[in-house]
XYZ file of C-alpha atoms in Angstrom:
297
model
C 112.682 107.922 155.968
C 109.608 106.676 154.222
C 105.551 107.294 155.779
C 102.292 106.149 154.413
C 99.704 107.534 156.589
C 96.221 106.143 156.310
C 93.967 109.038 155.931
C 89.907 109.423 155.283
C 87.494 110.354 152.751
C 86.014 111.835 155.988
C 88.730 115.206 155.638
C 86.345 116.302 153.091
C 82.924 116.095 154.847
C 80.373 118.616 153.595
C 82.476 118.989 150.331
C 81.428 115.642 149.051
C 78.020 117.086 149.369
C 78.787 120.224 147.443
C 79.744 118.710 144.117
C 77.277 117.896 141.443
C 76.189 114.365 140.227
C 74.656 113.348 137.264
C 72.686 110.093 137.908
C 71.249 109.662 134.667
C 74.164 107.587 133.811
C 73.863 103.984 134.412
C 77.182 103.040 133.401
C 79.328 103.916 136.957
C 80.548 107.423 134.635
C 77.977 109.975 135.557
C 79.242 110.549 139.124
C 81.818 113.217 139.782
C 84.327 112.067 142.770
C 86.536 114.165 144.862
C 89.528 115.253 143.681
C 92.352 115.432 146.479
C 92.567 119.131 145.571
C 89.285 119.617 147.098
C 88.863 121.476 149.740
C 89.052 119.475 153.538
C 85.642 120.591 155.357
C 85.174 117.537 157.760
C 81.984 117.597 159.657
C 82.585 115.310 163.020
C 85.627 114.366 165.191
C 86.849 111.499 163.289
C 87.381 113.394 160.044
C 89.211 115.951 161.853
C 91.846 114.134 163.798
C 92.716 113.146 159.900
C 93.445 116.748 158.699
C 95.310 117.291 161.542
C 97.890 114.599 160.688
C 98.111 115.126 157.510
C 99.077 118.879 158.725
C 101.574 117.314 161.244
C 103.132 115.419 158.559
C 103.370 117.997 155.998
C 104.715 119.805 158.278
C 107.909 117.516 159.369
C 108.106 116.751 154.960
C 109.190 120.315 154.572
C 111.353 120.413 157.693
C 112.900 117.482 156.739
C 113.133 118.096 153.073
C 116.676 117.959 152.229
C 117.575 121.270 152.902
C 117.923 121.733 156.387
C 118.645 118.269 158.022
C 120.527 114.983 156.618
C 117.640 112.519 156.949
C 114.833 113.128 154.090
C 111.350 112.583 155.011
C 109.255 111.494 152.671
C 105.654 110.455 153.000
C 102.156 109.117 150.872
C 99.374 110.283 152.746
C 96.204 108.001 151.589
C 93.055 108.987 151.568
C 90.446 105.848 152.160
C 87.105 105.773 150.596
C 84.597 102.958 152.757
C 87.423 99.941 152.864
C 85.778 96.592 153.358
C 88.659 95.128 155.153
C 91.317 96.289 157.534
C 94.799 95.108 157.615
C 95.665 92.348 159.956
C 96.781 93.997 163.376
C 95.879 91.963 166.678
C 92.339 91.016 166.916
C 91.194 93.788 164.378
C 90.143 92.033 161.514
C 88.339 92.596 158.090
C 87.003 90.368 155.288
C 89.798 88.590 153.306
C 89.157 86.371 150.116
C 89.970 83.292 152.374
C 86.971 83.795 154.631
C 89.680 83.414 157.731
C 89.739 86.946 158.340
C 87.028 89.632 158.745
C 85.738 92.339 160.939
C 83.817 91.846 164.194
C 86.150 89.110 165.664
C 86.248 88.053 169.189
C 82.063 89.064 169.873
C 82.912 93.020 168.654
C 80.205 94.519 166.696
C 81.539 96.049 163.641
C 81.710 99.788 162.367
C 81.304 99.620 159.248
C 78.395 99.162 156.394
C 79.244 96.063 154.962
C 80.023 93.827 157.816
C 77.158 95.266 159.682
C 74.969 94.484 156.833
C 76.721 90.587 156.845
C 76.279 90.000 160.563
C 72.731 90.701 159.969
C 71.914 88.599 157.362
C 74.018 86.346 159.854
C 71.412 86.381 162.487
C 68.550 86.044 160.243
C 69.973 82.746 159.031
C 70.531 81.577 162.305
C 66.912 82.352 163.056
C 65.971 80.592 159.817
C 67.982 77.338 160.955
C 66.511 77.673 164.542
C 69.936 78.623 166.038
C 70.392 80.879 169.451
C 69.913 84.729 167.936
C 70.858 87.374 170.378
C 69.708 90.094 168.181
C 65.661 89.685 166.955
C 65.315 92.884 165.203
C 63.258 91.909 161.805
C 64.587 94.724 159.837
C 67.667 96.376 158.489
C 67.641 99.898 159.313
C 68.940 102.537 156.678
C 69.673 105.619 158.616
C 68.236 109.153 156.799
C 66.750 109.797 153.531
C 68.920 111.740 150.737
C 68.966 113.150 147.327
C 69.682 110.219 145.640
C 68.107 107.731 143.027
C 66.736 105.409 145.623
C 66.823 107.556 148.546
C 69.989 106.200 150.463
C 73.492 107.685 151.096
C 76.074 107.014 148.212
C 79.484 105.503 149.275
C 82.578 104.327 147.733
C 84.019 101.353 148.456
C 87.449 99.462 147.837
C 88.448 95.833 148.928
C 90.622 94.861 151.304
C 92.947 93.697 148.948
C 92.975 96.076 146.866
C 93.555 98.699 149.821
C 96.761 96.941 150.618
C 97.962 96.973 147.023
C 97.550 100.847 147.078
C 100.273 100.966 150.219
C 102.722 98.448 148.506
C 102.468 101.477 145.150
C 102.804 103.795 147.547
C 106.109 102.935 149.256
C 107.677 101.829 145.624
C 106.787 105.618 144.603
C 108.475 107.082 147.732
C 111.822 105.202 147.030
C 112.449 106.139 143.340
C 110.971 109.692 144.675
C 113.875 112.146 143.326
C 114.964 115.074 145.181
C 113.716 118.452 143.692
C 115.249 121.764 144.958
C 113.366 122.976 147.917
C 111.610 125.766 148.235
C 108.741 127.131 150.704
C 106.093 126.605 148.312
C 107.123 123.063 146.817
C 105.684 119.327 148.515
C 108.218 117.207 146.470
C 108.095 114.471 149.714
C 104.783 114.526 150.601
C 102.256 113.650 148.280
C 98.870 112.224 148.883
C 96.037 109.873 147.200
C 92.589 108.986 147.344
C 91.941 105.519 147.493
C 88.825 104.508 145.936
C 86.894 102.621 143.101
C 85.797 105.859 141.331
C 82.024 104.393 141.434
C 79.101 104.927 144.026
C 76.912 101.817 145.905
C 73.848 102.901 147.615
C 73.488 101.354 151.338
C 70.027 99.574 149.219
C 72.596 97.947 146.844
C 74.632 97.033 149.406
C 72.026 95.048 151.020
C 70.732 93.398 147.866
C 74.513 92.410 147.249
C 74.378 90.678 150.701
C 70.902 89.097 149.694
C 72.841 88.012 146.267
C 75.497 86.095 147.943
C 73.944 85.272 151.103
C 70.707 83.951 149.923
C 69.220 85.490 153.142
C 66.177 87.797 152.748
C 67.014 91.162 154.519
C 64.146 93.369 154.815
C 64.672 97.024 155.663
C 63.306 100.353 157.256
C 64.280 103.712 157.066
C 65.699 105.437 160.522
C 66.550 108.871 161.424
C 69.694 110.517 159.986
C 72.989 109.872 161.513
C 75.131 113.222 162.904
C 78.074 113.748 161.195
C 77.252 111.862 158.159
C 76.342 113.169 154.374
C 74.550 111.846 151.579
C 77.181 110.767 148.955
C 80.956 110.539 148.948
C 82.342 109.010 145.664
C 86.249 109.103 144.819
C 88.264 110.489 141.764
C 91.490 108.066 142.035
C 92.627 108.958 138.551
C 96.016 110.733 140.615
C 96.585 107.234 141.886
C 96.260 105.467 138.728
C 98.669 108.382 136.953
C 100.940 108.297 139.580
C 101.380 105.237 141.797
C 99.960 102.597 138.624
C 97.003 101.633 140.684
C 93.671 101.162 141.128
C 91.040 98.942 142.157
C 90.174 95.299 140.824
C 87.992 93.827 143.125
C 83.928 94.334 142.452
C 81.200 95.198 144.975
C 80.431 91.209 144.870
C 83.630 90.401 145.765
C 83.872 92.516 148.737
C 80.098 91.321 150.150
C 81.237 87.941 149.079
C 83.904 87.760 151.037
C 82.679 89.381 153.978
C 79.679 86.804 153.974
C 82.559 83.259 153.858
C 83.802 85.236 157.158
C 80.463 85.406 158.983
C 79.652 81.988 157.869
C 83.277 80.342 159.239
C 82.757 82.453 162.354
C 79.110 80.704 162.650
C 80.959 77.038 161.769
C 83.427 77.522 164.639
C 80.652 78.729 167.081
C 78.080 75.708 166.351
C 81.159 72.736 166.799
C 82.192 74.048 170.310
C 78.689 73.922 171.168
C 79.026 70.424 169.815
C 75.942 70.847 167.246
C 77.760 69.114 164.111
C 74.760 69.079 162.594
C 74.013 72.790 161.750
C 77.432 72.933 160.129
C 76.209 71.034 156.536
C 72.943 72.955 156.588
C 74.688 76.360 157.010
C 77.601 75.146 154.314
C 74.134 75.711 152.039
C 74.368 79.167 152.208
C 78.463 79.358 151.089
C 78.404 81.932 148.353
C 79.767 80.455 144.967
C 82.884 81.786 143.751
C 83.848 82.395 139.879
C 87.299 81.989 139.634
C 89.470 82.866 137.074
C 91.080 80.252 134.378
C 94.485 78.970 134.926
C 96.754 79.954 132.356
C 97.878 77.394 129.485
């Protein structure tokens, strides 16, 4: 029996705020990410439901570890670091390359930063254009000051794509998984991953990246701290790459990028069935341009 369990950065809560970070370097290098060795201190609810299923499941790995019972269990427990995307399960989408899917659908207000960030740039272009604009707050709000270079909380993010690449690596590493003698002390069938970049964004970057692709000024404030949140939480995926042959591809553009062709189809679609053809070439304008890569000879 094979598992992959999507877990959280969020099992390690204050921790991430406990390790030190050199931001002198300007190259991505200088920041020290989690290791998955690190101790799991999560600081709200969401962060502990995770440890407690990764508990749950190692505990069924060792009962069902080949000693005891005929059916082996063996299971990847992956830890997520800020995904911009979310794999395609009823109506809960996330930004894909092909602008078709993203997060928000059917008039739900995303969770997440970048989304959140895209839907308002979103309503400031439909302001700019004159469109109906059912939210008229002028500014971006960045919740809480911290200790870093431009005041904002840190965060790691990964792609949607390259978040489903990390479960296809996972499962092919569960099936060649060999059998090791069991003993109390010894996970051989349940192993687990962060999945991650390995580099920090600031929620500021974030928002220029938006203004990059979007072309859409977004001005910004500075709110009140959130509960339950902490200042930066960057990844060490190195195990992943060792281990499982993967890591990330896709760049912080890409992932803004893509989230913005979503917001801009989902505005398309909403301006024909109010039959205003019109607004559809003046908001094709703002499509973000997309490098692609040459075709092979």
């Amino acid at each position: 029996m094979l598992f992959v369990f999507s877990s959280s950065a969020c099992t390690y809560g204050s921790a991430l705020d406990e390790l030190k970070y050199d931001f002198t370097k300007t190259d991505g290098t200088g920041a020290q990410g989690v290791v998955e060795e690190t101790p799991l201190k999560p600081i709200n609810p969401y962060g502990r439901t995770k440890v407690y299923n990764e508990e749950i499941i190692r505990d069924v790995c060792k009962l069902h570890n080949g000693s005891n019972h005929d059916v082996v269990m063996k299971a990847a427990m992956l830890r997520y670091f800020n995904p911009v995307g979310k794999l395609c399960i009823s109506t809960d989408h996330r930004a894909h390359a092909s602008g078709l899917m993203g997060e928000g659908m059917q008039g739900k207000e995303p969770p997440n930063l970048v989304p959140i960030v895209t839907r308002f740039a979103a309503r400031r272009l439909k302001a700019k254009l004159g469109l109906p604009n059912e939210n008229k707050a002028p500014t971006f709000k960045i919740l809480g000051k911290w200790a870093t270079p431009d005041t904002t909380p840190i965060r790691d993010f990964i792609h949607i794509t390259d978040l489903a690449r990390s479960h296809v690596a996972a499962l092919r590493k569960l099936l060649i998984l060999e059998e090791k003698a069991p003993s109390p002390a010894a996970d051989w069938n349940c192993l687990t991953f962060n999945i991650g970049s390995g580099r920090g964004y600031s929620v500021l970057e974030i928002v220029k990246t938006v203004e990059k692709v979007s072309k859409v000024d977004i001005p910004t404030e500075t709110g009140p701290r959130r509960d339950g949140d902490v200042g930066i939480a960057i990844s060490d995926s190195s195990k992943a790459w060792r281990e499982l042959g993967w890591k990330s591809e896709m760049s912080l553009e890409d992932m803004c990028r893509d989230a913005w062709s979503f917001e801009l189809k989902q505005m398309k679609q909403d301006m024909l069935q109010l039959s205003a053809d019109a607004y559809v070439t003046q908001i094709d304008a703002f499509e973000p341009s997309r490098s692609l890569p040459a075709l092979a000879a």
